[in-house]
Coordinates of C-alpha atoms in Angstrom, one line a residue:
Chain A
M94 CA 84.0 161.8 -45.1
A95 CA 82.2 165.1 -45.4
I96 CA 80.2 167.1 -42.9
L97 CA 77.2 169.1 -43.5
L98 CA 76.7 171.9 -40.9
I99 CA 73.4 173.8 -40.7
A100 CA 73.9 177.4 -39.7
E101 CA 72.1 179.3 -37.0
H102 CA 71.8 182.9 -38.2
D103 CA 69.5 186.0 -38.0
N104 CA 69.5 186.6 -41.8
S105 CA 72.4 189.0 -41.6
A106 CA 75.1 187.3 -39.6
L107 CA 76.1 183.9 -38.3
K108 CA 75.4 183.3 -34.7
S109 CA 78.3 182.5 -32.5
A110 CA 76.8 179.0 -31.8
T111 CA 77.4 178.3 -35.5
L112 CA 81.1 179.2 -35.2
S113 CA 81.4 176.9 -32.2
T114 CA 79.9 174.1 -34.3
V115 CA 82.4 174.7 -37.0
T116 CA 85.1 174.0 -34.4
A117 CA 83.4 170.8 -33.4
A118 CA 83.2 169.8 -37.1
T119 CA 86.9 170.5 -37.6
Q120 CA 87.7 168.2 -34.7
I121 CA 85.7 165.4 -36.4
G122 CA 87.7 166.0 -39.6
G123 CA 86.8 166.0 -43.3
D124 CA 85.3 168.5 -45.7
I125 CA 82.9 170.8 -44.1
D126 CA 80.0 172.4 -46.0
L127 CA 77.9 175.0 -44.3
L128 CA 74.2 175.2 -45.2
I129 CA 72.3 178.4 -44.7
V130 CA 68.5 178.0 -44.7
G131 CA 66.3 181.0 -44.5
S132 CA 64.3 183.7 -46.2
G133 CA 66.4 186.7 -47.4
C134 CA 69.5 185.2 -45.9
T135 CA 72.0 185.8 -48.7
P136 CA 73.9 188.5 -46.7
V137 CA 74.9 185.7 -44.3
A138 CA 76.4 183.7 -47.1
D139 CA 79.1 186.3 -47.9
A140 CA 80.1 186.4 -44.2
A141 CA 80.1 182.6 -43.9
A142 CA 82.3 182.2 -47.0
K143 CA 85.1 183.9 -45.0
V144 CA 85.1 181.4 -42.2
P145 CA 88.3 179.4 -42.5
G146 CA 87.9 175.6 -42.9
L147 CA 84.8 175.5 -45.0
R148 CA 84.7 173.9 -48.4
K149 CA 81.3 175.2 -49.6
V150 CA 78.6 177.5 -48.4
L151 CA 75.2 176.2 -49.6
V152 CA 72.3 178.7 -49.5
A153 CA 68.6 177.7 -49.5
D154 CA 66.8 181.0 -49.7
D155 CA 63.0 180.8 -50.0
A156 CA 59.9 182.0 -48.2
A157 CA 59.2 178.4 -47.3
Y158 CA 62.2 178.5 -45.0
D159 CA 61.2 181.7 -43.2
H160 CA 61.9 181.3 -39.5
E161 CA 63.3 177.8 -40.3
I162 CA 60.0 175.9 -40.1
A163 CA 61.1 172.5 -39.0
E164 CA 59.0 170.4 -41.4
N165 CA 60.5 172.2 -44.4
V166 CA 64.1 172.4 -43.2
A167 CA 64.2 168.7 -42.3
D168 CA 62.7 167.8 -45.7
L169 CA 65.3 170.0 -47.5
V170 CA 68.3 168.5 -45.6
K171 CA 67.0 165.0 -46.1
G172 CA 67.5 165.5 -49.8
L173 CA 71.2 166.6 -49.3
A174 CA 72.1 164.0 -46.7
A175 CA 73.3 161.2 -49.0
D176 CA 76.6 163.0 -49.6
Y177 CA 77.6 163.3 -46.0
S178 CA 78.8 161.1 -43.1
H179 CA 77.9 163.7 -40.5
I180 CA 75.2 166.3 -40.1
L181 CA 75.7 168.9 -37.4
A182 CA 73.8 171.8 -36.0
P183 CA 74.1 174.0 -32.9
A184 CA 71.9 172.8 -30.0
T185 CA 69.8 176.0 -30.1
T186 CA 66.0 175.9 -30.0
N187 CA 66.1 175.8 -33.8
G188 CA 68.6 173.0 -34.0
K189 CA 66.7 171.0 -31.4
N190 CA 63.5 171.5 -33.3
F191 CA 64.5 170.3 -36.8
M192 CA 67.4 167.9 -36.2
P193 CA 65.5 165.0 -34.6
R194 CA 62.9 165.3 -37.3
L195 CA 65.7 165.0 -39.9
A196 CA 67.3 162.1 -38.1
A197 CA 64.0 160.1 -38.1
L198 CA 63.5 160.9 -41.8
L199 CA 67.0 159.3 -42.4
D200 CA 66.1 156.4 -40.1
V201 CA 69.1 157.2 -37.8
G202 CA 69.4 158.2 -34.1
Q203 CA 70.6 161.6 -33.0
I204 CA 73.3 162.5 -30.5
S205 CA 72.1 165.6 -28.6
E206 CA 74.2 168.4 -27.3
I207 CA 77.7 167.1 -27.4
V208 CA 80.4 168.7 -25.3
S209 CA 83.4 167.0 -26.9
V210 CA 84.5 165.0 -29.9
E211 CA 86.4 161.8 -28.9
A212 CA 86.5 160.3 -32.4
A213 CA 84.6 160.7 -35.6
D214 CA 81.8 158.5 -34.2
T215 CA 82.3 159.0 -30.5
F216 CA 81.2 162.0 -28.4
K217 CA 80.7 163.1 -24.9
R218 CA 77.4 164.6 -23.7
P219 CA 75.9 165.5 -20.4
I220 CA 72.9 163.5 -19.0
Y221 CA 70.8 163.8 -15.9
A222 CA 71.0 167.6 -15.8
G223 CA 74.8 167.5 -16.2
N224 CA 75.3 165.3 -13.2
A225 CA 76.9 162.6 -15.4
I226 CA 78.9 162.7 -18.6
A227 CA 78.2 159.9 -21.1
T228 CA 80.6 158.8 -23.8
V229 CA 78.5 157.5 -26.7
Q230 CA 79.4 155.9 -30.0
S231 CA 77.1 156.3 -32.9
L232 CA 76.3 153.1 -34.8
D233 CA 74.5 154.8 -37.6
P234 CA 75.8 155.4 -41.2
I235 CA 75.0 159.1 -41.0
K236 CA 75.7 160.8 -37.7
V237 CA 73.2 163.4 -36.8
V238 CA 74.6 165.5 -34.0
T239 CA 73.8 168.7 -32.1
V240 CA 76.6 170.7 -30.5
R241 CA 76.6 172.7 -27.3
G242 CA 78.0 176.0 -28.3
T243 CA 79.6 176.9 -25.0
S244 CA 81.8 173.8 -25.1
F245 CA 83.7 174.7 -28.2
D246 CA 85.6 177.9 -29.0
P247 CA 84.1 179.8 -31.9
A248 CA 85.9 179.5 -35.2
A249 CA 87.6 182.6 -36.8
T250 CA 85.5 184.7 -39.1
E251 CA 88.2 185.9 -41.5
G252 CA 90.7 184.2 -43.7
G253 CA 88.5 181.6 -45.5
S254 CA 87.4 181.6 -49.1
A255 CA 84.6 179.0 -49.5
T256 CA 82.6 178.9 -52.7
V257 CA 79.0 179.9 -52.4
E258 CA 76.3 177.8 -54.1
N259 CA 72.6 178.5 -54.3
L260 CA 70.2 175.6 -54.0
S261 CA 67.3 175.8 -56.2
Q262 CA 65.1 173.0 -54.9
V263 CA 62.4 174.1 -52.5
S264 CA 60.8 171.9 -49.8
N265 CA 57.4 173.2 -48.8
T266 CA 55.4 170.7 -46.8
G267 CA 52.6 173.3 -46.0
L268 CA 52.3 171.7 -42.5
S269 CA 53.0 174.8 -40.4
R270 CA 53.0 178.5 -40.8
L271 CA 54.3 181.4 -38.7
V272 CA 51.7 183.5 -37.1
S273 CA 53.8 185.9 -35.1
E274 CA 57.1 186.3 -33.3
E275 CA 57.8 188.3 -30.2
L276 CA 61.5 188.8 -29.6
A277 CA 62.7 190.4 -26.4
Q278 CA 64.5 193.7 -27.1
S279 CA 67.7 194.1 -25.4
D280 CA 70.8 196.3 -25.8
R281 CA 72.8 193.9 -23.7
P282 CA 74.9 191.0 -25.0
E283 CA 73.1 187.8 -25.8
L284 CA 73.0 185.5 -22.8
T285 CA 74.7 182.5 -24.4
T286 CA 77.7 184.5 -25.7
A287 CA 78.1 187.1 -23.0
K288 CA 81.5 187.2 -21.2
V289 CA 79.9 188.3 -18.0
I290 CA 76.4 187.3 -16.7
V291 CA 74.5 188.5 -13.7
A292 CA 71.7 186.2 -12.7
G293 CA 68.9 186.6 -10.2
G294 CA 66.7 184.1 -8.4
R295 CA 63.7 184.0 -6.2
G296 CA 65.6 186.0 -3.6
M297 CA 65.2 189.1 -5.7
G298 CA 61.7 189.1 -4.3
D299 CA 60.1 191.3 -6.9
K300 CA 60.2 192.3 -10.6
A301 CA 61.2 195.8 -9.8
H302 CA 64.3 194.6 -7.9
F303 CA 65.8 193.2 -11.1
A304 CA 66.5 196.9 -11.9
M305 CA 69.4 196.5 -9.4
L306 CA 70.8 193.7 -11.5
D307 CA 70.3 195.7 -14.7
A308 CA 72.4 198.5 -13.2
L309 CA 75.1 196.1 -12.2
A310 CA 75.0 194.4 -15.6
D311 CA 75.4 197.8 -17.4
K312 CA 78.5 198.5 -15.3
L313 CA 80.0 195.2 -16.3
G314 CA 78.8 195.0 -19.9
A315 CA 77.0 191.9 -18.8
A316 CA 73.9 190.0 -19.8
V317 CA 71.1 189.3 -17.2
G318 CA 69.9 185.8 -16.6
A319 CA 67.6 184.2 -14.1
T320 CA 66.6 180.9 -12.5
R321 CA 63.3 179.1 -13.2
A322 CA 61.9 180.4 -9.9
A323 CA 62.5 184.0 -11.0
V324 CA 60.9 183.4 -14.4
D325 CA 57.9 181.5 -12.9
A326 CA 57.4 184.3 -10.5
G327 CA 57.1 186.7 -13.4
F328 CA 60.2 188.8 -12.5
V329 CA 61.7 188.4 -16.0
P330 CA 60.7 186.8 -19.4
N331 CA 61.2 183.1 -20.1
D332 CA 64.2 183.5 -22.3
Y333 CA 66.2 184.7 -19.3
Q334 CA 66.1 181.2 -17.9
I335 CA 69.5 179.5 -17.3
G336 CA 69.5 175.8 -16.6
Q337 CA 68.8 172.3 -17.8
T338 CA 65.6 173.4 -19.6
G339 CA 66.7 176.9 -20.4
K340 CA 69.9 178.3 -21.7
V341 CA 73.4 176.8 -21.1
V342 CA 76.0 179.5 -20.5
A343 CA 79.7 179.4 -19.8
P344 CA 80.8 183.0 -19.3
E345 CA 84.2 184.2 -17.9
L346 CA 82.3 185.6 -14.9
Y347 CA 78.9 184.5 -13.6
I348 CA 77.4 186.4 -10.6
G349 CA 74.5 184.6 -9.0
V350 CA 72.4 186.8 -6.8
G351 CA 69.6 185.5 -4.5
L352 CA 69.6 182.0 -6.0
S353 CA 70.1 178.8 -4.1
G354 CA 71.8 176.8 -6.8
A355 CA 69.4 173.9 -7.5
I356 CA 70.9 171.2 -9.7
Q357 CA 68.7 172.1 -12.6
H358 CA 70.1 175.7 -12.5
L359 CA 73.7 174.5 -12.0
A360 CA 73.4 172.3 -15.2
G361 CA 73.2 175.6 -17.1
M362 CA 76.1 177.5 -15.6
K363 CA 78.6 175.3 -13.8
D364 CA 81.1 175.5 -16.7
S365 CA 81.5 179.3 -16.1
K366 CA 85.1 180.2 -15.5
V367 CA 84.6 182.2 -12.3
I368 CA 81.4 181.9 -10.3
V369 CA 80.4 184.5 -7.7
A370 CA 77.5 183.9 -5.3
I371 CA 75.8 186.5 -3.2
N372 CA 73.3 185.0 -0.8
K373 CA 72.3 185.5 2.7
D374 CA 71.9 181.8 3.4
E375 CA 75.4 180.5 4.0
D376 CA 74.2 176.9 3.5
A377 CA 72.9 177.5 0.0
P378 CA 74.2 174.9 -2.4
I379 CA 75.5 177.6 -4.8
F380 CA 78.4 178.2 -2.4
Q381 CA 79.7 174.7 -3.2
V382 CA 80.4 175.7 -6.8
A383 CA 81.2 179.4 -6.2
D384 CA 84.8 180.5 -6.5
Y385 CA 83.9 183.6 -4.4
G386 CA 81.0 183.6 -2.1
L387 CA 79.6 186.5 -0.2
V388 CA 77.1 185.8 2.6
A389 CA 75.2 189.1 2.7
D390 CA 71.8 190.7 2.1
L391 CA 71.7 191.2 -1.7
F392 CA 69.7 194.5 -1.3
E393 CA 72.8 196.0 0.4
A394 CA 75.5 194.0 -1.4
V395 CA 74.4 194.6 -5.0
P396 CA 74.2 198.4 -4.9
E397 CA 77.5 198.5 -3.0
L398 CA 79.1 196.2 -5.6
E399 CA 77.7 198.4 -8.4
K400 CA 79.2 201.5 -6.8
A401 CA 82.5 199.9 -6.2
L402 CA 83.0 199.0 -9.9
Chain B
M138 CA 39.1 164.3 -30.9
K139 CA 41.2 161.6 -29.3
V140 CA 44.4 162.8 -27.6
L141 CA 47.4 160.5 -27.1
V142 CA 49.8 161.5 -24.4
T143 CA 53.1 159.9 -23.3
V144 CA 54.7 159.5 -19.9
K145 CA 58.2 158.3 -19.1
R146 CA 59.4 156.7 -15.8
V147 CA 62.5 158.6 -14.7
I148 CA 64.5 159.2 -11.6
D149 CA 62.8 161.8 -9.4
Y150 CA 64.1 165.2 -10.2
N151 CA 65.1 166.0 -6.6
V152 CA 67.4 163.0 -6.4
K153 CA 71.1 163.6 -6.9
V154 CA 72.3 160.9 -9.2
R155 CA 75.4 158.9 -8.6
V156 CA 77.6 157.3 -11.2
K157 CA 78.4 153.6 -10.7
P158 CA 82.0 153.0 -9.6
D159 CA 82.7 150.9 -12.7
N160 CA 81.6 153.9 -14.9
T161 CA 79.1 151.8 -16.9
D162 CA 76.0 154.0 -16.1
V163 CA 74.3 155.9 -13.3
D164 CA 73.1 153.9 -10.3
L165 CA 69.4 153.6 -10.3
K166 CA 69.1 150.9 -7.7
N167 CA 66.8 151.9 -4.8
V168 CA 66.3 155.3 -6.2
K169 CA 63.0 157.1 -6.2
M170 CA 61.3 157.1 -9.6
A171 CA 58.6 159.4 -10.8
V172 CA 56.8 160.7 -13.9
N173 CA 59.1 162.9 -15.9
P174 CA 58.1 166.4 -15.0
F175 CA 57.5 167.4 -18.6
C176 CA 55.2 164.4 -19.1
E177 CA 53.1 165.5 -16.2
I178 CA 52.6 168.9 -17.9
A179 CA 51.6 167.0 -21.1
V180 CA 49.0 164.8 -19.2
E181 CA 47.6 167.9 -17.5
Q182 CA 47.1 169.6 -20.9
A183 CA 45.4 166.6 -22.3
V184 CA 43.1 166.3 -19.3
R185 CA 42.3 170.1 -19.6
L186 CA 41.4 169.6 -23.2
K187 CA 39.0 166.9 -22.2
E188 CA 37.5 169.0 -19.4
A189 CA 37.0 171.8 -21.9
G190 CA 35.1 169.5 -24.2
K191 CA 37.8 169.5 -26.9
A192 CA 39.0 166.0 -26.4
S193 CA 36.8 163.0 -26.3
E194 CA 39.3 160.5 -24.9
V195 CA 42.8 160.7 -23.4
V196 CA 45.0 157.7 -24.0
V197 CA 48.3 157.6 -22.1
V198 CA 51.3 155.5 -23.3
S199 CA 54.5 154.5 -21.6
M200 CA 57.4 152.3 -22.6
G201 CA 59.8 150.5 -20.4
P202 CA 59.9 148.0 -17.6
Q203 CA 56.8 146.4 -16.0
N204 CA 56.9 148.9 -13.1
A205 CA 56.3 151.8 -15.5
Q206 CA 52.7 150.9 -14.8
E207 CA 53.0 153.1 -11.7
Q208 CA 53.6 156.1 -13.8
L209 CA 50.7 155.2 -16.1
R210 CA 48.4 154.8 -13.0
T211 CA 49.5 158.3 -12.0
A212 CA 48.4 159.7 -15.3
L213 CA 45.1 157.8 -15.1
A214 CA 44.6 159.3 -11.6
M215 CA 45.2 162.7 -13.1
G216 CA 42.3 162.1 -15.5
A217 CA 43.5 160.0 -18.5
D218 CA 40.9 157.4 -19.6
R219 CA 43.0 154.4 -20.4
A220 CA 46.6 153.3 -20.7
I221 CA 49.0 151.3 -22.9
L222 CA 52.3 150.0 -21.6
V223 CA 54.8 148.8 -24.1
Q224 CA 56.9 146.6 -21.9
S225 CA 60.5 146.0 -22.5
D226 CA 63.5 145.6 -20.3
E227 CA 65.9 146.6 -23.0
V228 CA 67.1 150.2 -23.4
L229 CA 64.6 151.9 -25.8
E230 CA 66.3 154.8 -27.6
S231 CA 64.4 157.7 -28.9
L232 CA 64.1 156.4 -32.5
T233 CA 62.7 153.1 -31.3
V234 CA 60.2 154.8 -29.0
A235 CA 59.2 157.0 -31.9
K236 CA 58.7 154.0 -34.1
L237 CA 56.5 152.3 -31.5
L238 CA 54.5 155.4 -31.0
A239 CA 54.0 155.7 -34.7
K240 CA 52.4 152.3 -34.7
I241 CA 50.2 153.2 -31.8
V242 CA 49.2 156.5 -33.7
E243 CA 48.3 154.4 -36.7
E244 CA 46.1 152.2 -34.5
E245 CA 44.5 154.8 -32.4
Q246 CA 44.3 157.7 -34.9
P247 CA 44.5 160.5 -32.4
G248 CA 43.9 164.1 -33.5
L249 CA 46.7 165.3 -31.3
V250 CA 49.7 163.8 -29.6
I251 CA 51.0 165.7 -26.5
M252 CA 54.5 164.8 -25.1
G253 CA 57.1 166.4 -22.8
K254 CA 59.8 168.3 -24.6
Q255 CA 62.5 166.2 -23.0
S256 CA 63.1 163.6 -20.3
I257 CA 65.3 164.7 -17.4
D258 CA 67.4 161.5 -17.5
T259 CA 68.8 161.3 -21.1
D260 CA 68.1 165.0 -21.8
N261 CA 67.7 164.1 -25.5
N262 CA 64.8 166.3 -26.6
Q263 CA 64.1 164.1 -29.7
T264 CA 61.2 161.7 -29.5
G265 CA 58.3 164.1 -30.3
Q266 CA 60.1 165.5 -33.3
M267 CA 61.0 161.9 -34.5
L268 CA 57.4 160.8 -34.1
A269 CA 56.2 163.8 -36.1
A270 CA 58.6 162.8 -38.9
L271 CA 57.7 159.2 -39.0
T272 CA 54.0 159.9 -39.1
G273 CA 54.3 162.9 -41.5
M274 CA 52.5 165.1 -38.9
S275 CA 53.3 168.7 -38.2
Q276 CA 55.1 169.5 -35.0
G277 CA 54.8 172.2 -32.4
T278 CA 57.8 172.0 -30.0
F279 CA 58.5 173.6 -26.6
I280 CA 55.0 175.1 -26.4
S281 CA 53.9 177.3 -23.6
G282 CA 50.5 178.2 -25.1
L283 CA 47.9 176.2 -27.1
E284 CA 44.6 177.1 -28.8
L285 CA 42.8 174.5 -30.9
S286 CA 40.5 175.0 -33.8
D287 CA 39.0 172.4 -36.1
S288 CA 41.8 172.0 -38.5
E289 CA 44.8 173.5 -36.7
A290 CA 46.5 174.2 -33.5
Q291 CA 47.9 177.6 -32.7
V292 CA 50.9 177.1 -30.4
V293 CA 53.2 179.6 -28.6
R294 CA 56.7 178.2 -28.7
E295 CA 59.5 179.2 -26.3
I296 CA 62.5 180.0 -28.6
D297 CA 65.9 181.6 -28.1
G298 CA 65.3 185.3 -27.7
G299 CA 61.5 185.2 -27.1
L300 CA 58.3 183.6 -28.2
Q301 CA 57.0 182.4 -31.5
T302 CA 53.4 181.6 -32.5
L303 CA 52.9 178.9 -35.2
A304 CA 49.8 177.5 -36.7
V305 CA 50.3 173.7 -37.2
K306 CA 47.9 171.5 -39.1
L307 CA 46.1 168.7 -37.3
P308 CA 46.8 166.0 -36.6
A309 CA 50.0 167.3 -34.9
V310 CA 52.6 166.3 -32.3
L311 CA 53.1 168.9 -29.6
T312 CA 55.9 168.9 -27.1
V313 CA 55.3 170.9 -23.9
D314 CA 57.6 173.3 -22.1
L315 CA 57.6 174.1 -18.4
R316 CA 55.2 177.0 -18.4
L317 CA 52.3 175.5 -20.4
N318 CA 50.4 174.7 -17.2
E319 CA 50.7 173.7 -13.5
P320 CA 50.0 170.0 -13.3
R321 CA 47.4 168.9 -10.7
Y322 CA 47.9 166.5 -7.8
A323 CA 45.8 163.3 -8.1
S324 CA 43.2 163.1 -5.3
L325 CA 42.9 159.9 -3.2
P326 CA 39.5 159.0 -4.7
N327 CA 41.0 159.5 -8.2
I328 CA 44.0 157.3 -7.3
M329 CA 41.5 154.6 -6.2
K330 CA 39.5 155.0 -9.4
A331 CA 42.6 154.9 -11.6
K332 CA 43.2 151.3 -10.4
K333 CA 40.1 150.2 -12.2
K334 CA 40.8 152.0 -15.5
P335 CA 42.0 149.8 -18.4
L336 CA 45.7 149.3 -18.8
D337 CA 46.9 147.2 -21.8
T338 CA 50.3 145.6 -21.8
K339 CA 52.0 145.1 -25.1
T340 CA 55.5 144.3 -26.3
P341 CA 57.6 145.9 -29.1
A342 CA 57.1 142.6 -31.0
D343 CA 53.3 143.1 -30.9
Y344 CA 53.9 146.2 -33.0
G345 CA 56.4 144.5 -35.3
V346 CA 59.1 147.0 -34.2
E347 CA 62.6 145.7 -33.8
V348 CA 64.4 147.2 -30.7
K349 CA 67.6 148.5 -32.3
A350 CA 70.5 150.4 -30.7
N351 CA 71.5 153.5 -32.6
T352 CA 74.3 154.2 -30.1
R353 CA 76.6 152.3 -27.8
L354 CA 77.1 153.7 -24.3
L355 CA 80.9 153.4 -23.7
K356 CA 81.3 155.2 -20.4
V357 CA 79.5 157.3 -17.8
E358 CA 81.6 159.6 -15.6
P359 CA 80.8 162.2 -12.9
P360 CA 81.4 165.7 -14.2
A361 CA 84.7 167.4 -13.4
E362 CA 84.6 168.8 -9.9
R363 CA 85.1 172.5 -9.4
Q364 CA 87.9 173.5 -7.0
A365 CA 86.5 174.6 -3.7
G366 CA 86.1 178.4 -3.5
I367 CA 86.4 180.8 -0.7
K368 CA 84.0 183.1 1.2
V369 CA 84.8 186.7 1.2
A370 CA 83.9 189.0 4.0
S371 CA 82.9 192.2 2.1
V372 CA 82.0 193.7 -1.2
A373 CA 85.4 195.4 -1.2
E374 CA 87.2 192.2 -0.8
L375 CA 85.1 190.6 -3.6
V376 CA 85.9 193.4 -6.0
D377 CA 89.6 193.1 -5.1
K378 CA 89.6 189.4 -5.7
L379 CA 87.8 189.7 -9.0
K380 CA 90.2 192.4 -10.2
N381 CA 93.5 191.1 -8.9
E382 CA 93.2 187.4 -8.4
A383 CA 90.7 186.2 -11.0
K384 CA 91.3 189.1 -13.3
V385 CA 87.9 188.9 -14.8
I386 CA 86.8 192.6 -14.3

């Protein structure tokens, strides 16, 4: 049994979601090969070789793989799949994009966003916005699986000595090309890996009021997130959204401000270790999951909290 | 250009689901069902393309039990021209749905397939990508913007960390994200008109597709309950609790 794991990276370092997926692969058991696909991604390979538990690091470095165009990545991995019983990737937007395409090319199903490994062919995954947890067994010869990063501890980054192997074959389907990319610039930690998150909802009332949360986040070294309502109202960009259809987070501390706690939002944050809610409506559903709730006007409580830290 | 768009009958997103006491599945008896919210956005986009003169016909497809007709009628009332129901009472997994759609694509030859990015019941986020693979089409997933030219679609995708614009060759499969558009409500006259629009009922056998299970559902459980929390009276008490009790700051 061997596992192929497709890395999420930014051309210079592995993303934490990849390290969590390594942990999931270790729990399945067997030799683990890590595939790095990209353009100008060799620096990642050296870092990846030091991750304990890996047999080989495979590198596919070509302009055709720039920004991991799904058609090309799926085609490449299809060619490697015969040697593996499992193919894993983090359930990031990248992984969600190319993995089902790969699964269909292999004529197998996919098990999306697992939160635990029960056996080599059996996994748990949330359904219905996290309101139920399904245990599913794969009946396919090759198991194509995406892994929810926040459900597995990241693997260590030092101590391993995997061999690095460059792949020469290039898959270029010519079906899609990148036009442009606009990434939000932020000095704060990434939402999905932050230890502390401050999130705002519709109750923030205005884009300008998010500055209060920024100030609080800076004091705590936290990332700032939001509900769908806050994103739709234009208070913050789309990639701030936490929830069923946004990012799934599980920080040590989550502070929800001016948000009611709709089930779609809870699906993205209810595995946080400590949840704090600040809301003036004492009946808001968020208080049912909050460890500490403060019924107060956020425009008074947030600045006061910031000052108290 | 013909546009094919898909809708799925799912539990209404406002309903809080309950797991059956025997842990075999969630309980869908007497629960309000609706069009999957992402599918509504897909239908809206297809209808807008038609209104803009870019699509000649909008064909809507659903797969599932007989009463998925209701969801197809909703799509017809929003402006789709005709509907196809592939009727089956078995569980249709993503790959089977993609295979059936691939057959319909072969038959209908659409220039564009528009689908939701995921259904809110299984939360799989797979079918669009699988269909693209099976038909050899390009894919534009999680899109929040779309511009069509003769040979390609320029799509804005919501990715981790921001937005990405891709040019994908036509024909293509696009899966839509929340912010692509605001779906319209069907007016009463349009609901009446939709009853007269054609709706073909087929079966997987008509397309020569075997309904195959790629997975076995062993158990469905409610998620772990969180311990009840406490309400604090002041910011000072909150800070004290976080520092000394939870020790997270």
